[in-house]
mmCIF file of C-alpha atoms in Angstrom:
data_model
loop_
_atom_site.group_PDB
_atom_site.id
_atom_site.type_symbol
_atom_site.label_atom_id
_atom_site.label_comp_id
_atom_site.label_asym_id
_atom_site.label_seq_id
_atom_site.Cartn_x
_atom_site.Cartn_y
_atom_site.Cartn_z
ATOM 1 C CA MET A 255 -57.390 -6.037 44.503
ATOM 2 C CA THR A 256 -54.214 -4.298 45.552
ATOM 3 C CA MET A 257 -52.423 -7.649 45.696
ATOM 4 C CA LEU A 258 -53.606 -8.521 42.174
ATOM 5 C CA LEU A 259 -52.352 -5.204 40.810
ATOM 6 C CA HIS A 260 -49.047 -5.693 42.597
ATOM 7 C CA HIS A 261 -48.579 -9.195 41.131
ATOM 8 C CA HIS A 262 -49.602 -7.916 37.705
ATOM 9 C CA HIS A 263 -47.026 -5.098 37.957
ATOM 10 C CA GLN A 264 -44.336 -7.507 39.070
ATOM 11 C CA ARG A 265 -45.085 -9.830 36.170
ATOM 12 C CA ARG A 266 -44.813 -6.930 33.709
ATOM 13 C CA LYS A 267 -41.422 -5.992 35.164
ATOM 14 C CA VAL A 268 -40.222 -9.592 34.775
ATOM 15 C CA ILE A 269 -41.483 -9.758 31.183
ATOM 16 C CA LEU A 270 -39.890 -6.378 30.375
ATOM 17 C CA SER A 271 -36.591 -7.479 31.934
ATOM 18 C CA LEU A 272 -36.610 -10.702 29.922
ATOM 19 C CA PHE A 273 -37.317 -8.703 26.756
ATOM 20 C CA VAL A 274 -34.416 -6.310 27.414
ATOM 21 C CA ILE A 275 -32.049 -9.201 28.142
ATOM 22 C CA GLY A 276 -33.191 -10.984 24.988
ATOM 23 C CA PHE A 277 -32.727 -7.851 22.923
ATOM 24 C CA PHE A 278 -29.136 -7.313 24.042
ATOM 25 C CA LEU A 279 -28.338 -10.997 23.586
ATOM 26 C CA GLY A 280 -29.738 -10.742 20.066
ATOM 27 C CA VAL A 281 -27.690 -7.644 19.292
ATOM 28 C CA THR A 282 -24.579 -9.323 20.668
ATOM 29 C CA PHE A 283 -25.219 -12.432 18.571
ATOM 30 C CA PHE A 284 -25.897 -10.349 15.459
ATOM 31 C CA SER A 285 -22.727 -8.304 16.011
ATOM 32 C CA HIS A 286 -20.735 -11.492 16.469
ATOM 33 C CA GLN A 287 -22.177 -12.932 13.266
ATOM 34 C CA LEU A 288 -21.446 -9.674 11.422
ATOM 35 C CA GLU A 289 -17.829 -9.723 12.599
ATOM 36 C CA ASN A 290 -17.524 -13.350 11.511
ATOM 37 C CA ASN A 291 -18.959 -12.499 8.111
ATOM 38 C CA LEU A 292 -16.506 -9.620 7.729
ATOM 39 C CA ASP A 293 -13.603 -11.743 8.947
ATOM 40 C CA HIS A 294 -14.412 -14.396 6.337
ATOM 41 C CA GLN A 295 -14.910 -11.969 3.489
ATOM 42 C CA LEU A 296 -12.847 -13.162 0.526
ATOM 43 C CA LEU A 297 -10.344 -10.898 -1.164
ATOM 44 C CA ASP A 298 -12.014 -9.566 -4.301
ATOM 45 C CA THR A 299 -9.395 -10.287 -6.965
ATOM 46 C CA ARG A 300 -9.205 -12.591 -9.922
ATOM 47 C CA ASN A 301 -6.559 -14.678 -8.189
ATOM 48 C CA ASN A 302 -8.423 -17.452 -6.364
ATOM 49 C CA ALA A 303 -5.164 -18.694 -4.873
ATOM 50 C CA LEU A 304 -4.700 -15.499 -2.878
ATOM 51 C CA ARG A 305 -5.004 -16.147 0.883
ATOM 52 C CA SER A 306 -5.742 -13.398 3.386
ATOM 53 C CA SER A 307 -4.501 -13.155 6.959
ATOM 54 C CA SER A 308 -5.578 -10.558 9.520
ATOM 55 C CA SER A 309 -3.098 -8.913 11.837
ATOM 56 C CA PRO A 310 -2.709 -10.778 15.143
ATOM 57 C CA TRP A 311 -2.455 -7.505 17.048
ATOM 58 C CA SER A 312 -6.031 -6.448 16.224
ATOM 59 C CA SER A 313 -8.184 -5.296 13.358
ATOM 60 C CA THR A 314 -7.151 -2.183 11.472
ATOM 61 C CA HIS A 315 -7.632 1.065 13.386
ATOM 62 C CA SER A 316 -7.765 4.564 12.017
ATOM 63 C CA THR A 317 -5.656 7.356 13.450
ATOM 64 C CA ILE A 318 -8.685 9.632 13.007
ATOM 65 C CA ASP A 319 -10.994 10.366 15.950
ATOM 66 C CA ASP A 320 -14.458 8.828 15.565
ATOM 67 C CA ALA A 321 -16.110 12.252 15.695
ATOM 68 C CA ASP A 322 -14.170 13.366 12.622
ATOM 69 C CA ALA A 323 -14.314 10.075 10.736
ATOM 70 C CA PHE A 324 -17.174 11.226 8.517
ATOM 71 C CA LYS A 325 -15.288 14.400 7.548
ATOM 72 C CA ILE A 326 -11.845 13.059 6.723
ATOM 73 C CA LYS A 327 -11.094 10.397 4.145
ATOM 74 C CA LYS A 328 -8.981 7.444 5.227
ATOM 75 C CA VAL A 329 -5.666 6.597 3.611
ATOM 76 C CA SER A 330 -4.303 3.098 2.996
ATOM 77 C CA TYR A 331 -0.715 2.326 2.010
ATOM 78 C CA VAL A 332 -0.399 -0.779 -0.185
ATOM 79 C CA THR A 333 2.791 -2.570 -1.184
ATOM 80 C CA SER A 334 4.249 -5.929 -2.135
ATOM 81 C CA PHE A 335 7.022 -7.712 -0.220
ATOM 82 C CA TRP A 336 8.649 -11.085 -0.691
ATOM 83 C CA ALA A 337 8.461 -13.844 1.901
ATOM 84 C CA GLN A 338 11.701 -14.797 3.602
ATOM 85 C CA THR A 339 12.624 -18.389 2.803
ATOM 86 C CA PRO A 340 13.241 -20.250 6.097
ATOM 87 C CA GLY A 341 16.882 -21.035 6.763
ATOM 88 C CA THR A 342 18.257 -18.597 4.198
ATOM 89 C CA LYS A 343 20.471 -15.588 4.831
ATOM 90 C CA ILE A 344 18.643 -12.280 5.175
ATOM 91 C CA HIS A 345 19.569 -9.902 2.368
ATOM 92 C CA PRO A 346 20.578 -6.415 3.624
ATOM 93 C CA HIS A 347 17.902 -4.827 1.440
ATOM 94 C CA ARG A 348 15.260 -6.739 3.377
ATOM 95 C CA ARG A 349 16.219 -4.781 6.483
ATOM 96 C CA GLU A 350 15.895 -1.547 4.486
ATOM 97 C CA ILE A 351 12.387 -2.514 3.407
ATOM 98 C CA GLU A 352 11.419 -3.423 6.961
ATOM 99 C CA ALA A 353 12.707 -0.027 8.106
ATOM 100 C CA ALA A 354 10.604 1.712 5.447
ATOM 101 C CA LEU A 355 7.544 -0.310 6.419
ATOM 102 C CA LEU A 356 7.989 0.630 10.065
ATOM 103 C CA ALA A 357 8.365 4.312 9.165
ATOM 104 C CA ASN A 358 5.059 4.151 7.271
ATOM 105 C CA ILE A 359 3.364 2.186 10.039
ATOM 106 C CA TYR A 360 4.292 4.935 12.516
ATOM 107 C CA ASN A 361 3.306 7.711 10.106
ATOM 108 C CA PRO A 362 0.144 9.295 11.631
ATOM 109 C CA HIS A 363 -1.125 10.298 8.170
ATOM 110 C CA ILE A 364 -1.455 6.666 7.059
ATOM 111 C CA ASP A 365 -4.414 4.805 8.548
ATOM 112 C CA GLN A 366 -3.726 1.320 7.212
ATOM 113 C CA VAL A 367 -0.646 -0.525 5.931
ATOM 114 C CA VAL A 368 -1.418 -3.500 3.657
ATOM 115 C CA VAL A 369 1.389 -5.861 2.676
ATOM 116 C CA PHE A 370 0.831 -8.442 -0.059
ATOM 117 C CA LEU A 371 3.430 -11.094 0.796
ATOM 118 C CA ASP A 372 4.442 -12.865 -2.394
ATOM 119 C CA GLY A 373 6.476 -16.057 -2.657
ATOM 120 C CA VAL A 374 4.650 -17.761 0.218
ATOM 121 C CA THR A 375 5.292 -21.513 0.025
ATOM 122 C CA ALA A 376 3.417 -24.504 1.419
ATOM 123 C CA ASP A 377 4.652 -27.906 2.590
ATOM 124 C CA SER A 378 3.842 -30.493 -0.103
ATOM 125 C CA THR A 379 2.644 -33.072 2.427
ATOM 126 C CA THR A 380 0.974 -31.055 5.204
ATOM 127 C CA ASN A 381 -0.028 -28.053 3.038
ATOM 128 C CA GLU A 382 1.085 -25.813 5.906
ATOM 129 C CA LEU A 383 2.686 -22.508 4.929
ATOM 130 C CA LYS A 384 6.466 -22.518 5.462
ATOM 131 C CA SER A 385 6.868 -18.769 5.255
ATOM 132 C CA SER A 386 3.763 -16.641 5.597
ATOM 133 C CA CYS A 387 2.153 -13.590 7.138
ATOM 134 C CA VAL A 388 2.519 -15.245 10.545
ATOM 135 C CA HIS A 389 6.296 -15.076 10.160
ATOM 136 C CA PHE A 390 6.082 -11.566 8.729
ATOM 137 C CA TYR A 391 4.122 -10.377 11.780
ATOM 138 C CA GLN A 392 6.674 -12.006 14.084
ATOM 139 C CA ASP A 393 9.584 -10.366 12.265
ATOM 140 C CA MET A 394 7.953 -6.934 12.301
ATOM 141 C CA ALA A 395 7.073 -7.295 15.981
ATOM 142 C CA GLU A 396 10.734 -7.976 16.770
ATOM 143 C CA ILE A 397 11.899 -5.039 14.639
ATOM 144 C CA ASN A 398 9.365 -2.798 16.346
ATOM 145 C CA ARG A 399 10.669 -3.977 19.725
ATOM 146 C CA GLN A 400 14.232 -3.054 18.670
ATOM 147 C CA PHE A 401 13.052 0.343 17.525
ATOM 148 C CA LEU A 402 11.126 1.068 20.717
ATOM 149 C CA GLN A 403 14.112 0.062 22.841
ATOM 150 C CA SER A 404 16.092 2.838 21.153
ATOM 151 C CA GLN A 405 13.479 5.475 21.980
ATOM 152 C CA MET A 406 13.632 7.509 25.173
ATOM 153 C CA ASP A 407 10.010 8.687 24.876
ATOM 154 C CA SER A 408 6.796 7.828 23.054
ATOM 155 C CA SER A 409 6.827 10.783 20.685
ATOM 156 C CA THR A 410 6.800 8.476 17.664
ATOM 157 C CA ASN A 411 3.439 6.950 18.543
ATOM 158 C CA THR A 412 0.597 7.593 16.118
ATOM 159 C CA HIS A 413 -1.942 9.576 18.172
ATOM 160 C CA GLY A 414 -2.118 6.925 20.857
ATOM 161 C CA VAL A 415 -3.030 4.124 18.404
ATOM 162 C CA GLU A 416 -1.027 0.906 18.662
ATOM 163 C CA PRO A 417 0.994 1.192 15.420
ATOM 164 C CA MET A 418 0.959 -2.526 14.635
ATOM 165 C CA SER A 419 -2.837 -2.549 14.718
ATOM 166 C CA LYS A 420 -2.666 -0.705 11.381
ATOM 167 C CA VAL A 421 -1.021 -3.659 9.621
ATOM 168 C CA THR A 422 -2.819 -6.144 7.370
ATOM 169 C CA CYS A 423 -0.840 -8.894 5.631
ATOM 170 C CA VAL A 424 -2.111 -11.001 2.728
ATOM 171 C CA ASN A 425 -0.503 -14.315 1.755
ATOM 172 C CA VAL A 426 0.147 -14.617 -1.991
ATOM 173 C CA ILE A 427 1.065 -18.160 -3.067
ATOM 174 C CA THR A 428 1.306 -17.465 -6.803
ATOM 175 C CA GLY A 429 4.527 -15.430 -6.856
ATOM 176 C CA GLN A 430 5.185 -11.774 -7.531
ATOM 177 C CA PRO A 431 2.059 -9.841 -8.589
ATOM 178 C CA THR A 432 1.935 -8.278 -12.041
ATOM 179 C CA TYR A 433 1.389 -4.542 -12.284
ATOM 180 C CA HIS A 434 -2.274 -5.179 -13.095
ATOM 181 C CA GLN A 435 -2.629 -7.515 -10.108
ATOM 182 C CA MET A 436 -1.110 -4.910 -7.805
ATOM 183 C CA PHE A 437 -3.810 -2.430 -8.820
ATOM 184 C CA LEU A 438 -6.483 -5.108 -8.319
ATOM 185 C CA ASN A 439 -5.007 -5.784 -4.872
ATOM 186 C CA ALA A 440 -5.190 -2.082 -4.046
ATOM 187 C CA LEU A 441 -8.867 -2.026 -5.087
ATOM 188 C CA SER A 442 -9.827 -5.136 -3.097
ATOM 189 C CA ASN A 443 -11.999 -5.127 0.019
ATOM 190 C CA VAL A 444 -9.046 -5.841 2.281
ATOM 191 C CA VAL A 445 -7.881 -2.259 1.587
ATOM 192 C CA THR A 446 -10.204 -0.096 3.688
ATOM 193 C CA GLY A 447 -9.028 3.413 2.819
ATOM 194 C CA ASP A 448 -10.814 5.836 0.513
ATOM 195 C CA ILE A 449 -7.461 6.928 -0.904
ATOM 196 C CA VAL A 450 -4.686 4.504 -1.805
ATOM 197 C CA ILE A 451 -0.945 5.092 -1.738
ATOM 198 C CA MET A 452 0.632 2.237 -3.730
ATOM 199 C CA ALA A 453 4.409 2.147 -3.791
ATOM 200 C CA ASN A 454 7.544 0.060 -3.821
ATOM 201 C CA ALA A 455 8.135 -1.433 -0.394
ATOM 202 C CA ASP A 456 11.377 0.518 0.174
ATOM 203 C CA MET A 457 9.656 3.913 -0.064
ATOM 204 C CA ALA A 458 9.238 5.821 3.224
ATOM 205 C CA PHE A 459 6.989 8.873 3.552
ATOM 206 C CA ASP A 460 7.244 11.933 5.785
ATOM 207 C CA ASP A 461 4.579 14.372 7.027
ATOM 208 C CA SER A 462 4.034 15.784 3.527
ATOM 209 C CA ILE A 463 2.023 12.640 2.696
ATOM 210 C CA SER A 464 -0.786 14.230 4.731
ATOM 211 C CA LYS A 465 -1.863 16.002 1.537
ATOM 212 C CA ALA A 466 -3.104 12.675 0.196
ATOM 213 C CA ARG A 467 -6.288 13.084 2.268
ATOM 214 C CA SER A 468 -7.336 16.121 0.233
ATOM 215 C CA LEU A 469 -6.594 14.664 -3.209
ATOM 216 C CA LYS A 470 -9.207 15.554 -5.809
ATOM 217 C CA GLU A 471 -11.194 12.541 -6.931
ATOM 218 C CA ASP A 472 -10.422 12.937 -10.644
ATOM 219 C CA VAL A 473 -6.654 13.359 -10.162
ATOM 220 C CA LEU A 474 -4.044 10.625 -10.316
ATOM 221 C CA LEU A 475 -0.747 11.398 -8.573
ATOM 222 C CA VAL A 476 2.626 9.797 -9.090
ATOM 223 C CA LEU A 477 5.707 10.582 -7.010
ATOM 224 C CA GLY A 478 9.300 10.395 -8.087
ATOM 225 C CA THR A 479 11.460 9.579 -5.092
ATOM 226 C CA ARG A 480 13.557 12.258 -3.423
ATOM 227 C CA GLY A 481 16.248 9.628 -2.953
ATOM 228 C CA PHE A 482 18.167 9.531 0.321
ATOM 229 C CA SER A 483 20.149 12.522 1.526
ATOM 230 C CA PRO A 484 21.227 13.168 5.139
ATOM 231 C CA ASP A 485 20.735 16.885 4.567
ATOM 232 C CA ALA A 486 17.230 16.603 3.120
ATOM 233 C CA ILE A 487 15.444 13.656 4.683
ATOM 234 C CA PRO A 488 13.607 14.576 7.919
ATOM 235 C CA ILE A 489 15.235 13.207 11.075
ATOM 236 C CA TRP A 490 11.935 11.633 12.173
ATOM 237 C CA THR A 491 11.875 9.556 8.962
ATOM 238 C CA ARG A 492 15.577 8.800 8.794
ATOM 239 C CA GLN A 493 15.717 7.408 12.348
ATOM 240 C CA PHE A 494 13.975 4.218 11.183
ATOM 241 C CA TYR A 495 16.697 3.589 8.639
ATOM 242 C CA ASP A 496 19.535 4.312 11.033
ATOM 243 C CA ILE A 497 18.120 2.100 13.782
ATOM 244 C CA ILE A 498 16.889 -0.849 11.718
ATOM 245 C CA ALA A 499 19.053 -1.005 8.560
ATOM 246 C CA ARG A 500 22.297 0.824 9.244
ATOM 247 C CA ALA A 501 22.790 -0.901 12.592
ATOM 248 C CA GLU A 502 23.568 -4.133 10.720
ATOM 249 C CA ASN A 503 25.664 -2.558 7.972
ATOM 250 C CA GLN A 504 27.705 0.496 8.860
ATOM 251 C CA GLN A 505 29.346 0.533 5.414
ATOM 252 C CA LEU A 506 26.199 1.610 3.572
ATOM 253 C CA LYS A 507 26.534 4.657 1.344
ATOM 254 C CA GLU A 508 24.990 7.925 2.468
ATOM 255 C CA LEU A 509 23.259 9.073 -0.722
ATOM 256 C CA ASP A 510 20.704 7.934 -3.284
ATOM 257 C CA VAL A 511 19.730 9.923 -6.383
ATOM 258 C CA ASP A 512 16.938 12.493 -6.099
ATOM 259 C CA GLN A 513 14.774 11.398 -9.037
ATOM 260 C CA CYS A 514 12.305 14.208 -8.377
ATOM 261 C CA SER A 515 14.919 16.787 -9.372
ATOM 262 C CA THR A 516 16.610 14.864 -12.175
ATOM 263 C CA ASN A 517 14.079 12.594 -13.888
ATOM 264 C CA HIS A 518 10.341 13.318 -14.095
ATOM 265 C CA TRP A 519 9.823 10.180 -16.184
ATOM 266 C CA SER A 520 10.418 7.829 -13.288
ATOM 267 C CA TRP A 521 8.300 7.238 -10.178
ATOM 268 C CA ASP A 522 7.746 4.618 -7.499
ATOM 269 C CA THR A 523 4.478 5.803 -5.929
ATOM 270 C CA TRP A 524 0.854 6.049 -7.086
ATOM 271 C CA ILE A 525 -1.891 7.914 -5.205
ATOM 272 C CA PHE A 526 -5.539 7.701 -6.209
ATOM 273 C CA HIS A 527 -9.132 7.430 -5.014
ATOM 274 C CA LYS A 528 -10.324 3.829 -5.059
ATOM 275 C CA GLU A 529 -13.713 4.804 -6.436
ATOM 276 C CA ALA A 530 -12.123 6.773 -9.279
ATOM 277 C CA ILE A 531 -10.741 3.662 -10.985
ATOM 278 C CA GLN A 532 -12.849 0.874 -9.453
ATOM 279 C CA GLY A 533 -14.085 -1.470 -12.212
ATOM 280 C CA GLN A 534 -12.428 0.591 -14.974
ATOM 281 C CA LEU A 535 -9.026 -1.072 -15.363
ATOM 282 C CA GLN A 536 -8.639 -3.342 -18.392
ATOM 283 C CA GLU A 537 -6.248 -6.291 -18.130
ATOM 284 C CA GLU A 538 -5.243 -6.045 -21.796
ATOM 285 C CA HIS A 539 -3.982 -2.503 -21.174
ATOM 286 C CA PHE A 540 -1.395 -3.995 -18.807
ATOM 287 C CA GLN A 541 0.022 -6.358 -21.447
ATOM 288 C CA ARG A 542 2.693 -5.934 -24.127
ATOM 289 C CA PRO A 543 4.142 -8.215 -26.860
ATOM 290 C CA ASN A 544 7.262 -10.207 -26.061
ATOM 291 C CA ILE A 545 9.749 -11.379 -28.719
ATOM 292 C CA TYR A 546 7.354 -14.179 -29.660
ATOM 293 C CA ASP A 547 4.533 -11.649 -30.194
ATOM 294 C CA GLU A 548 2.682 -13.071 -27.200
ATOM 295 C CA MET A 549 0.758 -10.547 -25.119
ATOM 296 C CA VAL A 550 2.132 -10.932 -21.605
ATOM 297 C CA PRO A 551 1.935 -8.866 -18.373
ATOM 298 C CA PHE A 552 4.707 -6.717 -16.994
ATOM 299 C CA TYR A 553 5.933 -6.344 -13.421
ATOM 300 C CA MET A 554 7.095 -3.560 -11.154
ATOM 301 C CA ASN A 555 10.833 -2.831 -11.416
ATOM 302 C CA GLU A 556 11.009 -3.727 -15.107
ATOM 303 C CA ASN A 557 12.429 -0.963 -17.238
ATOM 304 C CA GLY A 558 9.639 1.287 -18.443
ATOM 305 C CA ALA A 559 6.979 -0.586 -16.461
ATOM 306 C CA GLU A 560 5.740 2.462 -14.559
ATOM 307 C CA ASN A 561 5.340 4.372 -17.827
ATOM 308 C CA ALA A 562 3.367 1.546 -19.432
ATOM 309 C CA ALA A 563 1.221 1.204 -16.296
ATOM 310 C CA LEU A 564 0.474 4.931 -16.313
ATOM 311 C CA TRP A 565 -0.886 4.697 -19.837
ATOM 312 C CA ALA A 566 -3.097 1.789 -18.743
ATOM 313 C CA VAL A 567 -4.489 3.619 -15.704
ATOM 314 C CA GLU A 568 -5.058 6.840 -17.637
ATOM 315 C CA GLN A 569 -7.542 4.981 -19.839
ATOM 316 C CA CYS A 570 -9.994 5.199 -16.923
ATOM 317 C CA PRO A 571 -12.590 7.756 -18.113
ATOM 318 C CA SER A 572 -13.153 9.172 -14.621
ATOM 319 C CA LEU A 573 -9.583 10.507 -14.342
ATOM 320 C CA ALA A 574 -9.082 14.057 -15.541
ATOM 321 C CA THR A 575 -5.314 14.403 -15.330
ATOM 322 C CA THR A 576 -2.044 13.166 -13.856
ATOM 323 C CA TYR A 577 0.556 15.018 -11.835
ATOM 324 C CA ASN A 578 3.999 14.200 -10.567
ATOM 325 C CA ALA A 579 3.620 15.855 -7.175
ATOM 326 C CA CYS A 580 7.050 14.899 -5.836
ATOM 327 C CA ASP A 581 7.959 18.493 -4.999
ATOM 328 C CA GLU A 582 4.954 18.732 -2.645
ATOM 329 C CA MET A 583 4.798 15.166 -1.307
ATOM 330 C CA HIS A 584 8.049 13.428 -0.496
ATOM 331 C CA SER A 585 8.957 9.756 -0.727
ATOM 332 C CA TRP A 586 12.393 8.670 0.424
ATOM 333 C CA SER A 587 14.259 5.687 -0.974
ATOM 334 C CA PHE A 588 15.467 3.253 1.699
ATOM 335 C CA HIS A 589 17.683 1.463 -0.803
ATOM 336 C CA LEU A 590 21.357 2.137 -0.249
ATOM 337 C CA THR A 591 22.428 -1.508 -0.629
ATOM 338 C CA ALA A 592 23.330 -3.058 -3.971
ATOM 339 C CA LYS A 593 20.420 -3.043 -6.391
ATOM 340 C CA THR A 594 18.608 -6.363 -6.607
ATOM 341 C CA HIS A 595 15.318 -6.817 -8.418
ATOM 342 C CA HIS A 596 13.019 -9.429 -6.951
ATOM 343 C CA SER A 597 11.294 -10.412 -10.170
ATOM 344 C CA GLN A 598 9.669 -13.245 -12.077
ATOM 345 C CA GLY A 599 12.486 -12.904 -14.563
ATOM 346 C CA GLN A 600 13.366 -10.224 -17.079
ATOM 347 C CA THR A 601 11.096 -10.488 -20.115
ATOM 348 C CA ILE A 602 12.685 -9.872 -23.501
ATOM 349 C CA TRP A 603 10.199 -7.606 -25.162
ATOM 350 C CA SER A 604 9.447 -7.027 -28.782
ATOM 351 C CA ARG A 605 11.124 -3.738 -29.647
ATOM 352 C CA GLY A 606 8.139 -2.399 -31.576
ATOM 353 C CA ASN A 607 7.950 1.353 -31.070
ATOM 354 C CA GLY A 608 9.305 1.141 -27.540
ATOM 355 C CA GLY A 609 12.768 -0.227 -28.209
ATOM 356 C CA VAL A 610 16.072 1.533 -27.837
ATOM 357 C CA GLY A 611 18.790 1.710 -30.465
ATOM 358 C CA ARG A 612 19.088 -0.830 -33.289
ATOM 359 C CA ASN A 613 18.481 -3.949 -31.253
ATOM 360 C CA PRO A 614 15.284 -5.616 -32.595
ATOM 361 C CA ASN A 615 14.493 -6.683 -29.024
ATOM 362 C CA SER A 616 14.395 -4.615 -25.864
ATOM 363 C CA VAL A 617 14.571 -4.940 -22.082
ATOM 364 C CA PHE A 618 12.162 -1.996 -21.951
ATOM 365 C CA VAL A 619 8.432 -2.603 -21.703
ATOM 366 C CA PRO A 620 7.165 -1.478 -25.155
ATOM 367 C CA LYS A 621 5.056 1.589 -25.778
ATOM 368 C CA PRO A 622 2.412 2.928 -25.462
ATOM 369 C CA TRP A 623 4.072 4.562 -22.515
ATOM 370 C CA GLY A 624 2.256 6.809 -20.094
ATOM 371 C CA GLY A 625 0.393 9.919 -20.991
ATOM 372 C CA SER A 626 -2.714 10.571 -23.054
ATOM 373 C CA GLU A 627 -4.528 13.441 -24.689
ATOM 374 C CA ARG A 628 -5.650 14.508 -21.213
ATOM 375 C CA THR A 629 -2.155 15.397 -20.018
ATOM 376 C CA LYS A 630 -1.688 18.045 -22.781
ATOM 377 C CA TRP A 631 2.008 17.134 -22.826
ATOM 378 C CA LYS A 632 0.983 13.861 -24.486
ATOM 379 C CA SER A 633 3.636 12.330 -22.286
ATOM 380 C CA PRO A 634 3.641 11.523 -18.558
ATOM 381 C CA PRO A 635 2.944 13.402 -16.409
ATOM 382 C CA TYR A 636 2.551 17.092 -15.601
ATOM 383 C CA PRO A 637 5.828 18.389 -14.145
ATOM 384 C CA PRO A 638 5.901 18.651 -10.338
ATOM 385 C CA LYS A 639 5.303 22.376 -9.900
ATOM 386 C CA TRP A 640 2.178 22.251 -12.080
ATOM 387 C CA CYS A 641 0.312 20.674 -9.204
ATOM 388 C CA LYS A 642 -0.342 24.242 -7.975
ATOM 389 C CA ARG A 643 -1.412 25.543 -11.372
ATOM 390 C CA GLU A 644 -4.779 25.488 -13.100
ATOM 391 C CA ASN A 645 -7.178 23.654 -10.770
ATOM 392 C CA GLY A 646 -4.384 21.950 -8.815
ATOM 393 C CA CYS A 647 -4.287 18.509 -7.245
ATOM 394 C CA PHE A 648 -5.960 19.027 -3.900
ATOM 395 C CA GLU A 649 -9.272 20.197 -2.472
#
């Protein structure tokens, strides 16, 4: 009898062991399938030609400790960059943009950096990409290596997280995104943050961008750049420019205009909650008549484009107001080289009510320009210092 009980006990142990092994194998398989499903998730935009590429260093990591992840909202920085054509000379401004990107990658207050790489081309016979995110990753890895070689310590690291693990690059084979497409890109699933900072690629942010985490959900922020001034820009931020961009061109000027102090009608940065505008943007709001009275989209860097885009975004019913918060949150312009607009081509717009002077046509995107009844000014946006007034911008 004792022997039978012993054998019965042994058999139960074997069965239990097999069950435990099977359970963990099942969990492992399920996790692997889940990762595969996430890895193959398509970018949710209207552009079916958009191709996504994950960072070769690893998947995106947050700079926030896991224990605090449920308390603190994550921040994603989104921008557009042009692919470098193989065999062509590198424009000096490209180095400035790469320096700005690296500064934002190392910024501990930004959890993810998403680059939509436009102008990606494919070989007509093999269909292989000639210049793509693969090349972008390689270039940024080399620039990061140069930067690290200049550092005597690791004080620039982002809370122990490998900085390049924060980077996600997306191949865009249809050319430069329109303003509307850029907002759709920022709202896509590839952008994992709760709060989005969308800006020109040559904008670099300092520690003041930390306030983005506490942005109120019904507030839209824009930032006019503080320009580039040796006396004003923090040394931690400026070092990226001096090491990456100025090293190749010592003749660069020292100053760029502080738009925050001189022109509240111009901005290069947008900050918003994804959920606040998700599914509310209307494509027709991002279109204006050209000289042939055709409704066509406008692009970043066109004159008046940011004002027209503000009007379009402010049509979202969930937004309460707009602030230019450039006196509280600083963006620095890494653009001291000659101005060059990477664009689809300058549209000649119908002057309508947005033209300038007597010319029946205009290089300015026509009105309506930013602002709405909600801003009280009826023009964009609240002046910088108003961010602290009334109910303010931040929680």
